[in-house]
PDB file of C-alpha atoms in Angstrom:
ATOM      1  CA  MET A 166      48.461   1.050 -20.477  1.00  0.00           C
ATOM      2  CA  LYS A 167      46.089   2.754 -21.977  1.00  0.00           C
ATOM      3  CA  PRO A 168      44.927   0.198 -24.570  1.00  0.00           C
ATOM      4  CA  VAL A 169      44.258  -2.345 -21.575  1.00  0.00           C
ATOM      5  CA  MET A 170      42.404   0.157 -19.775  1.00  0.00           C
ATOM      6  CA  SER A 171      40.280   0.818 -23.062  1.00  0.00           C
ATOM      7  CA  VAL A 172      39.648  -2.969 -23.015  1.00  0.00           C
ATOM      8  CA  VAL A 173      38.657  -3.423 -19.527  1.00  0.00           C
ATOM      9  CA  CYS A 174      36.255  -0.525 -20.005  1.00  0.00           C
ATOM     10  CA  LEU A 175      34.633  -1.821 -22.791  1.00  0.00           C
ATOM     11  CA  LEU A 176      34.451  -5.368 -21.064  1.00  0.00           C
ATOM     12  CA  PHE A 177      32.660  -3.524 -17.909  1.00  0.00           C
ATOM     13  CA  VAL A 178      30.391  -1.702 -20.243  1.00  0.00           C
ATOM     14  CA  PHE A 179      29.456  -4.947 -22.038  1.00  0.00           C
ATOM     15  CA  VAL A 180      29.222  -7.056 -18.649  1.00  0.00           C
ATOM     16  CA  SER A 181      26.993  -4.310 -16.935  1.00  0.00           C
ATOM     17  CA  GLY A 182      24.834  -4.304 -20.211  1.00  0.00           C
ATOM     18  CA  LEU A 183      24.113  -7.810 -19.676  1.00  0.00           C
ATOM     19  CA  ASN A 184      23.509  -7.562 -16.130  1.00  0.00           C
ATOM     20  CA  VAL A 185      20.818  -4.874 -16.935  1.00  0.00           C
ATOM     21  CA  GLU A 186      19.052  -7.064 -19.323  1.00  0.00           C
ATOM     22  CA  SER A 187      18.936 -10.001 -17.149  1.00  0.00           C
ATOM     23  CA  VAL A 188      17.418  -7.935 -14.266  1.00  0.00           C
ATOM     24  CA  PHE A 189      15.078  -6.480 -16.740  1.00  0.00           C
ATOM     25  CA  ALA A 190      14.061 -10.064 -18.066  1.00  0.00           C
ATOM     26  CA  GLN A 191      13.390 -11.027 -14.511  1.00  0.00           C
ATOM     27  CA  SER A 192      11.442  -8.219 -13.926  1.00  0.00           C
ATOM     28  CA  GLU A 193       9.356  -8.796 -17.187  1.00  0.00           C
ATOM     29  CA  LYS A 194       9.134 -12.534 -15.935  1.00  0.00           C
ATOM     30  CA  MET A 195       7.721 -11.820 -12.178  1.00  0.00           C
ATOM     31  CA  ARG A 196       5.490  -9.067 -13.884  1.00  0.00           C
ATOM     32  CA  VAL A 197       3.785 -11.971 -15.965  1.00  0.00           C
ATOM     33  CA  GLN A 198       3.675 -14.395 -13.036  1.00  0.00           C
ATOM     34  CA  ILE A 199       2.329 -11.805 -10.722  1.00  0.00           C
ATOM     35  CA  ARG A 200      -0.672 -10.913 -13.350  1.00  0.00           C
ATOM     36  CA  GLN A 201      -1.089 -14.762 -13.691  1.00  0.00           C
ATOM     37  CA  ASP A 202      -1.504 -14.867 -10.014  1.00  0.00           C
ATOM     38  CA  VAL A 203      -4.101 -12.167  -9.734  1.00  0.00           C
ATOM     39  CA  LYS A 204      -6.228 -13.966 -12.726  1.00  0.00           C
ATOM     40  CA  GLU A 205      -6.000 -16.973 -10.544  1.00  0.00           C
ATOM     41  CA  MET A 206      -6.782 -15.461  -7.603  1.00  0.00           C
ATOM     42  CA  ASN A 207     -10.001 -13.676  -8.853  1.00  0.00           C
ATOM     43  CA  GLU A 208     -11.179 -16.719 -10.860  1.00  0.00           C
ATOM     44  CA  GLY A 209     -10.341 -19.311  -8.146  1.00  0.00           C
ATOM     45  CA  VAL A 210     -13.256 -19.061  -5.906  1.00  0.00           C
ATOM     46  CA  MET A 211     -15.748 -19.326  -8.767  1.00  0.00           C
ATOM     47  CA  GLN A 212     -13.721 -22.376 -10.055  1.00  0.00           C
ATOM     48  CA  GLY A 213     -13.577 -24.354  -6.973  1.00  0.00           C
ATOM     49  CA  LYS A 214      -9.951 -23.582  -6.740  1.00  0.00           C
ATOM     50  CA  PHE A 215      -9.931 -22.797  -3.102  1.00  0.00           C
ATOM     51  CA  ASP A 216      -6.373 -24.265  -2.146  1.00  0.00           C
ATOM     52  CA  ARG A 217      -4.828 -22.267  -4.908  1.00  0.00           C
ATOM     53  CA  VAL A 218      -6.535 -19.092  -3.540  1.00  0.00           C
ATOM     54  CA  ILE A 219      -5.413 -19.664  -0.051  1.00  0.00           C
ATOM     55  CA  ASP A 220      -1.706 -20.611  -1.419  1.00  0.00           C
ATOM     56  CA  LEU A 221      -1.719 -16.810  -3.017  1.00  0.00           C
ATOM     57  CA  THR A 222      -3.637 -15.275   0.239  1.00  0.00           C
ATOM     58  CA  HIS A 223      -0.733 -13.382   2.076  1.00  0.00           C
ATOM     59  CA  PRO A 224      -0.329 -15.712   5.427  1.00  0.00           C
ATOM     60  CA  GLU A 225      -1.610 -12.986   7.790  1.00  0.00           C
ATOM     61  CA  ILE A 226      -4.836 -12.991   6.081  1.00  0.00           C
ATOM     62  CA  VAL A 227      -4.873 -16.562   6.111  1.00  0.00           C
ATOM     63  CA  LYS A 228      -4.169 -16.765  10.098  1.00  0.00           C
ATOM     64  CA  LYS A 229      -6.889 -13.676  10.781  1.00  0.00           C
ATOM     65  CA  MET A 230      -9.248 -16.116   9.053  1.00  0.00           C
ATOM     66  CA  GLY A 231      -8.690 -18.940  11.405  1.00  0.00           C
ATOM     67  CA  GLY A 232      -5.805 -20.884   9.563  1.00  0.00           C
ATOM     68  CA  ARG A 233      -5.702 -22.660   6.151  1.00  0.00           C
ATOM     69  CA  GLU A 234      -9.021 -25.095   6.948  1.00  0.00           C
ATOM     70  CA  ALA A 235     -11.016 -22.299   8.422  1.00  0.00           C
ATOM     71  CA  MET A 236     -10.420 -20.066   5.292  1.00  0.00           C
ATOM     72  CA  LYS A 237     -11.347 -22.918   2.949  1.00  0.00           C
ATOM     73  CA  ILE A 238     -14.406 -23.566   4.608  1.00  0.00           C
ATOM     74  CA  GLN A 239     -15.474 -19.717   4.296  1.00  0.00           C
ATOM     75  CA  ILE A 240     -14.508 -19.646   0.548  1.00  0.00           C
ATOM     76  CA  ARG A 241     -16.398 -22.508  -0.005  1.00  0.00           C
ATOM     77  CA  GLN A 242     -19.553 -21.077   1.785  1.00  0.00           C
ATOM     78  CA  VAL A 243     -19.469 -17.957  -0.625  1.00  0.00           C
ATOM     79  CA  TYR A 244     -18.932 -20.067  -3.480  1.00  0.00           C
ATOM     80  CA  GLU A 245     -22.037 -21.975  -2.916  1.00  0.00           C
ATOM     81  CA  GLN A 246     -23.925 -18.718  -1.796  1.00  0.00           C
ATOM     82  CA  MET A 247     -22.921 -16.864  -5.270  1.00  0.00           C
ATOM     83  CA  LYS A 248     -23.473 -19.973  -7.523  1.00  0.00           C
ATOM     84  CA  GLY A 249     -27.055 -20.640  -5.395  1.00  0.00           C
ATOM     85  CA  GLN A 250     -27.937 -16.809  -6.619  1.00  0.00           C
ATOM     86  CA  GLY A 251     -26.935 -17.020  -9.896  1.00  0.00           C
ATOM     87  CA  ILE A 252     -23.589 -15.052  -9.651  1.00  0.00           C
ATOM     88  CA  SER A 253     -20.654 -15.873 -11.756  1.00  0.00           C
ATOM     89  CA  ILE A 254     -17.551 -14.202 -12.719  1.00  0.00           C
ATOM     90  CA  GLU A 255     -17.482 -13.549 -16.368  1.00  0.00           C
ATOM     91  CA  SER A 256     -13.587 -12.383 -16.516  1.00  0.00           C
ATOM     92  CA  SER A 257     -11.091 -11.366 -14.661  1.00  0.00           C
ATOM     93  CA  THR A 258      -8.395  -9.170 -16.108  1.00  0.00           C
ATOM     94  CA  ALA A 259      -5.094  -7.969 -14.272  1.00  0.00           C
ATOM     95  CA  GLY A 260      -3.491  -4.650 -15.092  1.00  0.00           C
ATOM     96  CA  GLU A 261       0.077  -3.626 -15.488  1.00  0.00           C
ATOM     97  CA  PRO A 262       1.635  -4.252 -11.955  1.00  0.00           C
ATOM     98  CA  SER A 263       3.122  -1.127 -10.530  1.00  0.00           C
ATOM     99  CA  GLU A 264       7.037  -0.236  -9.885  1.00  0.00           C
ATOM    100  CA  PHE A 265       8.299  -2.751  -7.235  1.00  0.00           C
ATOM    101  CA  VAL A 266       9.057  -1.244  -3.926  1.00  0.00           C
ATOM    102  CA  THR A 267      11.259  -2.539  -1.664  1.00  0.00           C
ATOM    103  CA  ASN A 268      11.051  -2.047   2.233  1.00  0.00           C
ATOM    104  CA  ALA A 269      12.988  -3.939   4.679  1.00  0.00           C
ATOM    105  CA  ASN A 270      13.161  -7.614   3.580  1.00  0.00           C
ATOM    106  CA  GLU A 271       9.820  -7.237   1.475  1.00  0.00           C
ATOM    107  CA  THR A 272       9.242  -6.412  -2.064  1.00  0.00           C
ATOM    108  CA  TYR A 273       5.667  -4.806  -2.863  1.00  0.00           C
ATOM    109  CA  VAL A 274       3.857  -4.133  -5.944  1.00  0.00           C
ATOM    110  CA  VAL A 275       0.352  -3.109  -6.640  1.00  0.00           C
ATOM    111  CA  VAL A 276      -1.566  -4.841  -9.348  1.00  0.00           C
ATOM    112  CA  PRO A 277      -5.002  -3.616 -10.749  1.00  0.00           C
ATOM    113  CA  PHE A 278      -7.760  -5.501 -12.352  1.00  0.00           C
ATOM    114  CA  GLU A 279     -10.766  -5.660 -13.506  1.00  0.00           C
ATOM    115  CA  LEU A 280     -13.651  -8.061 -12.647  1.00  0.00           C
ATOM    116  CA  LYS A 281     -16.908  -8.575 -14.469  1.00  0.00           C
ATOM    117  CA  MET A 282     -19.404 -10.746 -12.701  1.00  0.00           C
ATOM    118  CA  LYS A 283     -23.002 -11.908 -13.882  1.00  0.00           C
ATOM    119  CA  PHE A 284     -25.860 -11.534 -11.503  1.00  0.00           C
ATOM    120  CA  PRO A 285     -29.475 -12.581 -12.715  1.00  0.00           C
ATOM    121  CA  GLY A 286     -30.726  -9.741 -14.731  1.00  0.00           C
ATOM    122  CA  ALA A 287     -27.362  -7.443 -14.442  1.00  0.00           C
ATOM    123  CA  ARG A 288     -23.758  -7.262 -15.129  1.00  0.00           C
ATOM    124  CA  MET A 289     -21.254  -5.420 -12.923  1.00  0.00           C
ATOM    125  CA  THR A 290     -17.911  -4.176 -13.323  1.00  0.00           C
ATOM    126  CA  GLN A 291     -15.517  -3.456 -10.783  1.00  0.00           C
ATOM    127  CA  ASP A 292     -12.010  -2.118 -10.769  1.00  0.00           C
ATOM    128  CA  GLY A 293      -9.866  -3.173  -7.863  1.00  0.00           C
ATOM    129  CA  TYR A 294      -6.621  -4.158  -6.771  1.00  0.00           C
ATOM    130  CA  VAL A 295      -4.480  -6.277  -4.832  1.00  0.00           C
ATOM    131  CA  ILE A 296      -0.976  -5.483  -2.907  1.00  0.00           C
ATOM    132  CA  GLY A 297       1.720  -8.140  -3.790  1.00  0.00           C
ATOM    133  CA  ILE A 298       4.389  -9.109  -1.221  1.00  0.00           C
ATOM    134  CA  SER A 299       7.415 -11.175  -1.502  1.00  0.00           C
ATOM    135  CA  THR A 300      10.021 -11.881   1.178  1.00  0.00           C
ATOM    136  CA  ASN A 301      12.204 -13.494  -1.305  1.00  0.00           C
ATOM    137  CA  GLN A 302      13.321 -11.190  -4.301  1.00  0.00           C
ATOM    138  CA  GLY A 303      10.060 -11.943  -6.039  1.00  0.00           C
ATOM    139  CA  LYS A 304      10.397 -15.766  -6.424  1.00  0.00           C
ATOM    140  CA  ASN A 305       7.200 -16.015  -4.786  1.00  0.00           C
ATOM    141  CA  TRP A 306       4.299 -13.574  -4.062  1.00  0.00           C
ATOM    142  CA  THR A 307       1.350 -13.584  -2.090  1.00  0.00           C
ATOM    143  CA  TYR A 308      -1.437 -11.082  -1.692  1.00  0.00           C
ATOM    144  CA  VAL A 309      -3.892  -8.919   0.103  1.00  0.00           C
ATOM    145  CA  ASN A 310      -7.175  -7.513  -1.554  1.00  0.00           C
ATOM    146  CA  GLY A 311      -7.079  -3.644  -1.785  1.00  0.00           C
ATOM    147  CA  SER A 312     -10.662  -3.404  -1.011  1.00  0.00           C
ATOM    148  CA  VAL A 313      -9.938  -3.148   2.686  1.00  0.00           C
ATOM    149  CA  LYS A 314      -9.757   0.358   4.471  1.00  0.00           C
ATOM    150  CA  GLU A 315      -6.092   1.550   4.465  1.00  0.00           C
ATOM    151  CA  ASP A 316      -5.997   1.416   8.329  1.00  0.00           C
ATOM    152  CA  GLN A 317      -7.051  -2.273   8.297  1.00  0.00           C
ATOM    153  CA  LEU A 318      -4.240  -2.871   5.644  1.00  0.00           C
ATOM    154  CA  LYS A 319      -1.900  -1.498   7.907  1.00  0.00           C
ATOM    155  CA  LEU A 320      -2.701  -4.257  10.720  1.00  0.00           C
ATOM    156  CA  PHE A 321      -1.909  -6.851   7.768  1.00  0.00           C
ATOM    157  CA  LEU A 322       0.914  -5.104   6.384  1.00  0.00           C
ATOM    158  CA  PRO A 323       2.804  -3.177   9.049  1.00  0.00           C
ATOM    159  CA  ASN A 324       5.885  -2.550   6.616  1.00  0.00           C
ATOM    160  CA  LEU A 325       3.655  -1.346   3.584  1.00  0.00           C
ATOM    161  CA  PRO A 326       5.935   1.338   2.393  1.00  0.00           C
ATOM    162  CA  GLU A 327       4.887   4.777   2.388  1.00  0.00           C
ATOM    163  CA  ASN A 328       5.940   5.351  -1.211  1.00  0.00           C
ATOM    164  CA  LEU A 329       3.787   2.578  -2.581  1.00  0.00           C
ATOM    165  CA  LYS A 330       0.961   4.348  -4.614  1.00  0.00           C
ATOM    166  CA  LEU A 331      -2.510   2.940  -3.719  1.00  0.00           C
ATOM    167  CA  PRO A 332      -5.057   3.462  -6.636  1.00  0.00           C
ATOM    168  CA  GLU A 333      -8.249   5.599  -5.298  1.00  0.00           C
ATOM    169  CA  LYS A 334     -11.038   2.968  -4.564  1.00  0.00           C
ATOM    170  CA  THR A 335     -14.044   3.115  -7.265  1.00  0.00           C
ATOM    171  CA  GLU A 336     -17.492   1.905  -7.098  1.00  0.00           C
ATOM    172  CA  PRO A 337     -18.990  -0.960  -9.172  1.00  0.00           C
ATOM    173  CA  ILE A 338     -20.671  -0.201 -12.337  1.00  0.00           C
ATOM    174  CA  PHE A 339     -24.070  -2.042 -12.831  1.00  0.00           C
ATOM    175  CA  GLU A 340     -25.858  -2.653 -16.340  1.00  0.00           C
ATOM    176  CA  GLN A 341     -29.171  -4.182 -16.738  1.00  0.00           C
ATOM    177  CA  ILE A 342     -28.772  -7.159 -19.106  1.00  0.00           C
ATOM    178  CA  GLU A 343     -31.525  -9.577 -20.618  1.00  0.00           C
ATOM    179  CA  GLU A 344     -31.508 -13.019 -19.524  1.00  0.00           C
ATOM    180  CA  LYS A 345     -31.727 -15.558 -22.305  1.00  0.00           C
ATOM    181  CA  GLN A 346     -34.490 -17.730 -22.038  1.00  0.00           C
TER     182      GLN A 346
END
């Protein structure tokens, strides 16, 4: 009986190890996708990829902005204004996503990012973050920009877990640059 029990225990440990490995691989795959999503959102406005930006935006935000078409018009207006003023996004770098926090049927993650924008005669570097929300165990994510005040955030995300650590907000850094003629 002991040898059989030993084999069963070894088999259990082996299968458990495979399961942990697959969960880790799935988590890593989600993190890569989340970072790519954040980059696409930040750069999408300046690249004219408005539909993709809206796809990645939390449905509650889309609703509050008057729906998909109204939001698309607003994003296009911002795009045209920025372009007309000589403002462009130089780069968007997503940082390492936080630990996943689950509350009810939703999974949350905080993703810091660094955004570099060029203005006529200046460059701005801004650290920010988005909150990712998944309602299907991480298969799909939508996002809310963390630049809003926390009480506004609670309006959009009433189930936001208390134990989800939000980064401190920082001021943008501006530096003068010489324009190339």
